[in-house]
Short mmCIF file of C-alpha atoms in Angstrom, two decimals:
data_model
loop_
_atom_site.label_atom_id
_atom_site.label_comp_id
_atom_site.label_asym_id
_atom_site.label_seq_id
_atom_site.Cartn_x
_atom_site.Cartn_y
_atom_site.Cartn_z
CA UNK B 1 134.31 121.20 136.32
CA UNK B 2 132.14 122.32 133.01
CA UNK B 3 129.02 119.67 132.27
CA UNK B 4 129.88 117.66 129.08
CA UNK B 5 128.34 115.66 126.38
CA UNK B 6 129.92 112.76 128.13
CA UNK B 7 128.16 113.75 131.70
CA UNK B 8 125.33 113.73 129.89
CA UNK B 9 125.11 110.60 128.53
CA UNK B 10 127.09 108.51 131.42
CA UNK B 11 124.26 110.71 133.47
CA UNK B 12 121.03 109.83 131.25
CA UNK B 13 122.02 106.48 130.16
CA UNK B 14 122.15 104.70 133.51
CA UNK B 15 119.93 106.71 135.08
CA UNK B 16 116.11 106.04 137.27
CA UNK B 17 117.59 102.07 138.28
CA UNK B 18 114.82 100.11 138.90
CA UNK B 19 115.53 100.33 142.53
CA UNK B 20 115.25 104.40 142.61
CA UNK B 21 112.59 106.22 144.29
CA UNK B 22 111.38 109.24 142.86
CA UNK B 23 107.87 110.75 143.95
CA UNK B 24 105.75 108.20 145.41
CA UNK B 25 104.22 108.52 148.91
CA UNK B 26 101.08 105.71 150.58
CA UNK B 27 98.72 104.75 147.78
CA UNK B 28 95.67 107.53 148.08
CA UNK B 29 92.41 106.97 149.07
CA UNK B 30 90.84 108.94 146.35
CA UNK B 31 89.73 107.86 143.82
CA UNK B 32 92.08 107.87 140.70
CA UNK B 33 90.87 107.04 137.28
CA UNK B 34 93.72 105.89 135.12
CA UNK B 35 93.11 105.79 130.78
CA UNK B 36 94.96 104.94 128.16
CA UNK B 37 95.61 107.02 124.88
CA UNK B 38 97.70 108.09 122.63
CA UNK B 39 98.78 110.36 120.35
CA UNK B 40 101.60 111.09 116.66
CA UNK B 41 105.07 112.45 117.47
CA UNK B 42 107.23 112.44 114.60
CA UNK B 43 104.78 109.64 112.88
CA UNK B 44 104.54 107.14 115.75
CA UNK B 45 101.94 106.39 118.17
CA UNK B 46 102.82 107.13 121.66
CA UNK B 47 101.35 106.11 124.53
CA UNK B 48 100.30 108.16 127.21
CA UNK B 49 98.86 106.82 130.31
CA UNK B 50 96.47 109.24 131.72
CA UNK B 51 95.75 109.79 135.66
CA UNK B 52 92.76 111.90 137.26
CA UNK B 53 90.28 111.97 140.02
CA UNK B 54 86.44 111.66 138.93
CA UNK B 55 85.19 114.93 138.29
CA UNK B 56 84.69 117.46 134.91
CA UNK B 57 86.44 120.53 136.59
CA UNK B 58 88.74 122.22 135.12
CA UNK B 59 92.42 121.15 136.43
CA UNK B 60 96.17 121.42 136.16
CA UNK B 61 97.78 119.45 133.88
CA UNK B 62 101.03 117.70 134.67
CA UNK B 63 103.66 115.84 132.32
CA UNK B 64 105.08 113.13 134.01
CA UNK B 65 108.61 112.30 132.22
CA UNK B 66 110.47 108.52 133.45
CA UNK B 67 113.93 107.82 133.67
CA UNK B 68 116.28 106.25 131.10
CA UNK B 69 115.06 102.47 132.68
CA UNK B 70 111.30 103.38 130.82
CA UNK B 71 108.21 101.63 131.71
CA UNK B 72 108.17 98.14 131.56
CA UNK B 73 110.46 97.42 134.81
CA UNK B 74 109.62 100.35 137.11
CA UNK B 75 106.23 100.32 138.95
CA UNK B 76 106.93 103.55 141.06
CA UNK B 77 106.32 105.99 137.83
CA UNK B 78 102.60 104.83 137.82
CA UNK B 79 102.15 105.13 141.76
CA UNK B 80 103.93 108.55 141.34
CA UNK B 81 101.33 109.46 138.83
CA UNK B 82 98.76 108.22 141.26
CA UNK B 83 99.55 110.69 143.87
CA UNK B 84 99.99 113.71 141.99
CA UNK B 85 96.63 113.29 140.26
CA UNK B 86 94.65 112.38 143.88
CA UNK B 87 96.40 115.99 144.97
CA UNK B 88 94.06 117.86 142.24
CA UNK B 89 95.87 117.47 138.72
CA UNK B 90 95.52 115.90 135.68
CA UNK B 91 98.62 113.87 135.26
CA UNK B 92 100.00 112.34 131.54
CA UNK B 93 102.77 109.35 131.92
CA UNK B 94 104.56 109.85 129.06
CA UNK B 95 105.61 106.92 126.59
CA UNK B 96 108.49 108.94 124.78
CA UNK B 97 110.88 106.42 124.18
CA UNK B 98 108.18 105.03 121.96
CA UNK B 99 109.37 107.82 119.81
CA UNK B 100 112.50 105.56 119.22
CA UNK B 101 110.88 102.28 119.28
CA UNK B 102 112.86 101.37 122.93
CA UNK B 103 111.18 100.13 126.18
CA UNK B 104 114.73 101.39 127.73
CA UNK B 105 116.91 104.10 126.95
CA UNK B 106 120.35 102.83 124.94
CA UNK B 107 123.40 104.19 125.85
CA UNK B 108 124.96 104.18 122.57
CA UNK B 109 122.01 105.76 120.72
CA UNK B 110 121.24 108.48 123.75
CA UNK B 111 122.68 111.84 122.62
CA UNK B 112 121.15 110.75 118.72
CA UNK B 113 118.11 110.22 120.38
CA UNK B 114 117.68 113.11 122.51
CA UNK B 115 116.24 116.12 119.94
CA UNK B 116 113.57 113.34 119.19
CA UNK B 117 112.49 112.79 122.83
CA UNK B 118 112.38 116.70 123.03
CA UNK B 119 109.94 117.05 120.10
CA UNK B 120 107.94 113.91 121.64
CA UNK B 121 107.38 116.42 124.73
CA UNK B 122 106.54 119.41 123.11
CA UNK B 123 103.82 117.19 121.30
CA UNK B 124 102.92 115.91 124.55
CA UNK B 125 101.98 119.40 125.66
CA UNK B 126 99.90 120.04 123.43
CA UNK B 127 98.27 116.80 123.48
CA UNK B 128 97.55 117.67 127.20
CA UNK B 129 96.49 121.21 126.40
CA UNK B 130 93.64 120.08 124.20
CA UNK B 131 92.67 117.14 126.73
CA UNK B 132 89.53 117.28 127.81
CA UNK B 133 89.25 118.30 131.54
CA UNK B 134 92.86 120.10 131.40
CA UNK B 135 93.76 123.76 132.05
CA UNK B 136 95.70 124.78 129.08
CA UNK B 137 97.39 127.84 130.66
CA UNK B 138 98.40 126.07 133.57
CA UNK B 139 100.67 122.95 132.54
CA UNK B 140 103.76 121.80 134.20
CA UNK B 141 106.15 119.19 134.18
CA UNK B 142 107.68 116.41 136.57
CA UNK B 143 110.86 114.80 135.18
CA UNK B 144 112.88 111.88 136.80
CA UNK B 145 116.26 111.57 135.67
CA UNK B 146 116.92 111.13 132.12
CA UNK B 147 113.10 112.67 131.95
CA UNK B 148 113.84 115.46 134.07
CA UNK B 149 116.74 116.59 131.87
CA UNK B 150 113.82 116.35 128.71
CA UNK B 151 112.23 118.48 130.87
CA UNK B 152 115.02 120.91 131.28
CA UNK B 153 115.54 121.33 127.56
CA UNK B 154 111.78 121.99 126.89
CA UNK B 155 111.09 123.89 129.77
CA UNK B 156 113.56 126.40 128.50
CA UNK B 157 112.19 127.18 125.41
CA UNK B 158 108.37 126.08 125.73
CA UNK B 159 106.15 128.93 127.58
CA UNK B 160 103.48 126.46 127.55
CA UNK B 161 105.20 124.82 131.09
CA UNK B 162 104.89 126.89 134.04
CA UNK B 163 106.43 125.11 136.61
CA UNK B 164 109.22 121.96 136.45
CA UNK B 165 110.36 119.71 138.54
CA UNK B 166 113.70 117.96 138.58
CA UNK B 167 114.33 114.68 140.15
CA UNK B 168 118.22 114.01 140.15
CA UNK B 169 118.42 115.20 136.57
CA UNK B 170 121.50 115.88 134.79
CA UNK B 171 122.26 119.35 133.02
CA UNK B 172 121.72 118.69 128.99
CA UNK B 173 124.59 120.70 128.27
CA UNK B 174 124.10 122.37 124.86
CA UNK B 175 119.90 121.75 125.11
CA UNK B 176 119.46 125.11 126.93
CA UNK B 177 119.48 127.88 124.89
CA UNK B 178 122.08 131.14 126.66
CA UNK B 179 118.69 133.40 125.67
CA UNK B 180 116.48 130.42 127.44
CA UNK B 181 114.38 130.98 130.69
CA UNK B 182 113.03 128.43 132.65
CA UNK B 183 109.86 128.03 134.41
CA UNK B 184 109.72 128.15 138.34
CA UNK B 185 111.63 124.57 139.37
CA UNK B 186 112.46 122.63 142.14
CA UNK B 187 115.36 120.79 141.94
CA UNK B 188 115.95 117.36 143.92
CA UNK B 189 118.83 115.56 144.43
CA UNK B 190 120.98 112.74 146.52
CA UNK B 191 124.81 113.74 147.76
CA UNK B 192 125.56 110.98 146.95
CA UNK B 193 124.41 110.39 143.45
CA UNK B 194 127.00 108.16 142.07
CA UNK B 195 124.93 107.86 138.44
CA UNK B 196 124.10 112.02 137.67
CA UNK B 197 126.29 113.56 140.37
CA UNK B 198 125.37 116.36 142.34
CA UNK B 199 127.04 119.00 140.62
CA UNK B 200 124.29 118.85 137.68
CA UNK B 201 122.11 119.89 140.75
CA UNK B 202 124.59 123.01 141.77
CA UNK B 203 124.60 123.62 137.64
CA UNK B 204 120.74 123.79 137.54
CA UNK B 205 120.83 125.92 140.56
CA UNK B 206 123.28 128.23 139.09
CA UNK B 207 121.39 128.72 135.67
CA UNK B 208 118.55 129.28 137.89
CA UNK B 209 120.04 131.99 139.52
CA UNK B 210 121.04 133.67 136.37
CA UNK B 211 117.91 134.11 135.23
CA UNK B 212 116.62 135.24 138.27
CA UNK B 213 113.70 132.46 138.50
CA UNK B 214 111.78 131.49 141.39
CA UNK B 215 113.29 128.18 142.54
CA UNK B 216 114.12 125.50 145.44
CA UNK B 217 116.63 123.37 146.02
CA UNK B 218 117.33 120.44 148.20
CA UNK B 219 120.17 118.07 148.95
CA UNK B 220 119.72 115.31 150.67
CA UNK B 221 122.83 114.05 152.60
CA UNK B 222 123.69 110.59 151.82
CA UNK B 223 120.65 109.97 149.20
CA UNK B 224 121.91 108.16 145.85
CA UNK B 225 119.69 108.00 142.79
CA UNK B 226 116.48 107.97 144.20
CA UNK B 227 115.44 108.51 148.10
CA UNK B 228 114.68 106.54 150.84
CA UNK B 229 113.25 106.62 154.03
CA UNK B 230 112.62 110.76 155.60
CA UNK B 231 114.12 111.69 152.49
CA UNK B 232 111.71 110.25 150.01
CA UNK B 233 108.64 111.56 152.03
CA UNK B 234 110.34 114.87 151.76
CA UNK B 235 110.94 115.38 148.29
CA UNK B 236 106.99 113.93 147.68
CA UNK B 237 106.03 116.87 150.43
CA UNK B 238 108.14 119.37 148.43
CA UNK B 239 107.41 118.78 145.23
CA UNK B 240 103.34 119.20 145.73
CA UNK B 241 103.63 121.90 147.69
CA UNK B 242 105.78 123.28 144.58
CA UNK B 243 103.17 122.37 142.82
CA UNK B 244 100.49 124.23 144.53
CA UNK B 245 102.30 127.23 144.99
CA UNK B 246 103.52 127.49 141.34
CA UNK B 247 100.60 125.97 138.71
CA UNK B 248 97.74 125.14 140.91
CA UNK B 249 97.67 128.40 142.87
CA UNK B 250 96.78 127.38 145.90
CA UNK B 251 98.52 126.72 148.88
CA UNK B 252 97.21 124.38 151.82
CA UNK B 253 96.53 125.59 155.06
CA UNK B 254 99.99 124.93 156.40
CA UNK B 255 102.20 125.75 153.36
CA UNK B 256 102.62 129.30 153.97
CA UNK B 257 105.88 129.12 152.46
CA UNK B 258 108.79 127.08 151.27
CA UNK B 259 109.75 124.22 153.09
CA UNK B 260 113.43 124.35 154.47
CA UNK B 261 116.34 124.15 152.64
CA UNK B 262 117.89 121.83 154.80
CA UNK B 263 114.53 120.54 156.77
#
């Protein structure tokens, strides 16, 4: 069955609960730095919240996109933001729905809303490539839901982000461009996803595919929006070694290579 406008905002509207797990793992032992800034996106302030370990080299940068729930109600963006920037990067939390003057996505305002959001990333990428301390050739993008699907549309069309990736994120059908090409991405999702079901997952795969882009994929059996348990660790596992492999490059001393489709 073909993705609609209606997948997309049944998907987008309810999606990231308050409840789902995206990338978190144990809180690091390095020492993270966390600042506040902001910067103008179609005339209003957003906020970013900025994440890095003490240092003036040179690093990654990463966008880190929420879900549709924002901010305000969901610790686990920050800690996720925590643990990317301990693994090496610079990492920007991204206050887009500020853009719209919402500390939660609305439902009946969501496809309106959505070009906005998209222009709030594309200034937050180059508010990160001018950050001090930042890598401007070597930006990427983590997205969580509604946030990975902002990520999808600007990813297509953006050169500026070299790797993406996609935590249970629905398809924005008629975002992606037919002459588009995406970045490397890893795509993550639950089975059983009863908010952005698992065929935006196959969908993402299948565009991937197309366009003959380096790409993973993993299903995990059972796993709603968000993981839990093995699963969670997993995805956290996966998407830093994605990371490494695809905008850091480096690899680790064990991650010679993908990790398992179904591992």
């Amino acid at each position: 069955m073909p993705l609609t406008r209606r997948n997309l905002l049944i998907g987008a509207a309810l999606a990231a609960s308050p409840t789902a797990h995206a990338l978190q793992s144990k809180p690091s032992e390095m020492p993270v730095i966390t600042q506040r800034n902001s910067f103008k996106s179609g005339g209003k302030a957003i906020a970013v919240e900025n994440f890095q370990m003490d240092g003036t080299a040179s690093r990654p940068a990463v966008l880190m996109l929420h879900g549709a729930d924002g901010l305000s109600y969901n610790g686990q963006y920050r800690e996720g933001a925590r643990d990317v920037a301990a693994a090496g990067y610079q990492v920007h939390l991204v206050h887009y729905l500020d853009r719209t003057g919402e500390r939660r996505a609305s439902f009946g305002t969501l496809f309106q809303n959505f070009m906005p959001w998209m222009s709030t990333v594309q200034d937050a990428l180059a508010f990160a490539s001018g950050h001090q301390g930042a890598d401007p050739h070597r930006i990427g993008i983590v997205g969580i839901s509604l946030g990975a699907a902002l990520g999808l549309a600007v990813a297509s069309t953006d050169p500026r982000v070299k790797v993406l990736v996609n935590y249970f994120g629905p398809l924005p059908q008629g975002a992606i461009a037919t002459t588009s090409r995406l970045p490397p991405t890893l795509v993550l999702h639950g089975s059983a996803d009863p908010i952005v079901p698992v065929a935006n997952a196959y969908a993402v795969e299948a565009l991937l595919r197309q366009q003959n882009v380096p790409y993973e994929i993993k299903v995990y059996p059972g796993q709603g929006h968000g993981f839990r348990g093995a699963a969670h660790d997993d995805a956290t596992a996966r998407s830093l070694a994605f990371l490494r492999r695809h905008l850091a490059g480096t690899t680790a001393p064990a991650d010679t290579g993908p990790l398992p489709a179904d591992g």
